[in-house]
C-alpha angles and dihedrals in degrees: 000000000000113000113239116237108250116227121253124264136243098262095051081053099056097046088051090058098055099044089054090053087041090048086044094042092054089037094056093043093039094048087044105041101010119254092275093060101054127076128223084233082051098050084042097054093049075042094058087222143115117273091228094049081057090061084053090065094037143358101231146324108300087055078052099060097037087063095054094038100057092053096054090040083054092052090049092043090051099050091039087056090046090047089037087058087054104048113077097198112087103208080052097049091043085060096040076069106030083041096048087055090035089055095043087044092054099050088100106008095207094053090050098049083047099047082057097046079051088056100044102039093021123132094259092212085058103108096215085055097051088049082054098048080048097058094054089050088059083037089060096041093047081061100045091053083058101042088053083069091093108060099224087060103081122184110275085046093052088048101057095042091047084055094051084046086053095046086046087051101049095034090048084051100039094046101117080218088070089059106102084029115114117234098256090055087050091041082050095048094052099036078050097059093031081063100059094046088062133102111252 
């Protein structure tokens, strides 16, 4: 016989309470100042909560951001891969799913040049990175699956090629030269370069 889930208690409740006002708090100030201009005092007070039971859910802000990032990055990889199933061209399907990040990414240039630094440079026993590292993983099969489409690509070759998409795409987003550039410059430049990686 199957167990039944307990419910949880009233401390993880609680702590799940605290960490959703703490993930809304640092999504609001981020999205409205940038993650360099805001403070963790700052994310704590909108919290309504001490500055030193912040530090109990993560150690600083790039934890922080890492939190809020991966949930938005979630929401664009999941609507990329929907658009991407129903896109027979590959190239186009490729970018239902490169745009979608691209887009997400893009919402408040400094926190997604950031997010990516965090990934990159980010403490890997840090739960909130390894969610991150996670995400690009399911980035880069969600491409593959795609790339399968054409019959000469197999599987270790879609792979690989799913993986360089996936370093064009977070290079092209992270250039400091892209900065002042708009998404759909960004979204040219990579589907420009994805195009000439492709069989043809």
């Amino acid at each position: 016989m199957p167990s039944v889930p307990r419910p949880a208690g009233r401390r993880e409740r609680n702590k799940q309470e605290k960490l959703d006002r703490i993930t809304a708090a640092a999504r609001e100030l981020f999205a409205e100042r940038g993650v360099d201009e805001v403070t963790t005092q700052e994310i704590a007070d909108k919290a309504d909560i001490g500055a030193g039971t912040l530090f109990l859910y993560v150690k600083n802000k790039g934890e922080l951001l890492l939190l809020v990032q991966n949930a938005t990055y979630t929401e664009a990889l999941a609507r990329g891969t929907s658009a991407a199933e129903h896109t027979p061209d590959i190239l186009d399907a490729v970018m239902a799913i490169v745009g979608s990040i691209v887009e997400c990414n893009r919402k408040q240039v400094d926190n997604g040049r950031t997010y990516l630094r965090e990934i990159v440079f980010g403490d890997s026993e840090e739960p909130h990175h390894r969610d991150a590292l996670v995400l690009t993983l399911q980035t880069e099969a969600a491409i593959a699956d795609v790339l399968q489409r054409d019959r000469r690509t197999g599987p270790a070759d879609a792979a690989t090629l799913a993986h360089i998409i996936s370093a064009i795409m977070f290079v092209t987003m992270a250039a400091s030269i892209n900065i002042t550039n708009s998404t759909d410059d960004i979204v040219q430049q990579i589907r420009d370069q994805i195009r000439a990686l492709l069989p043809r």
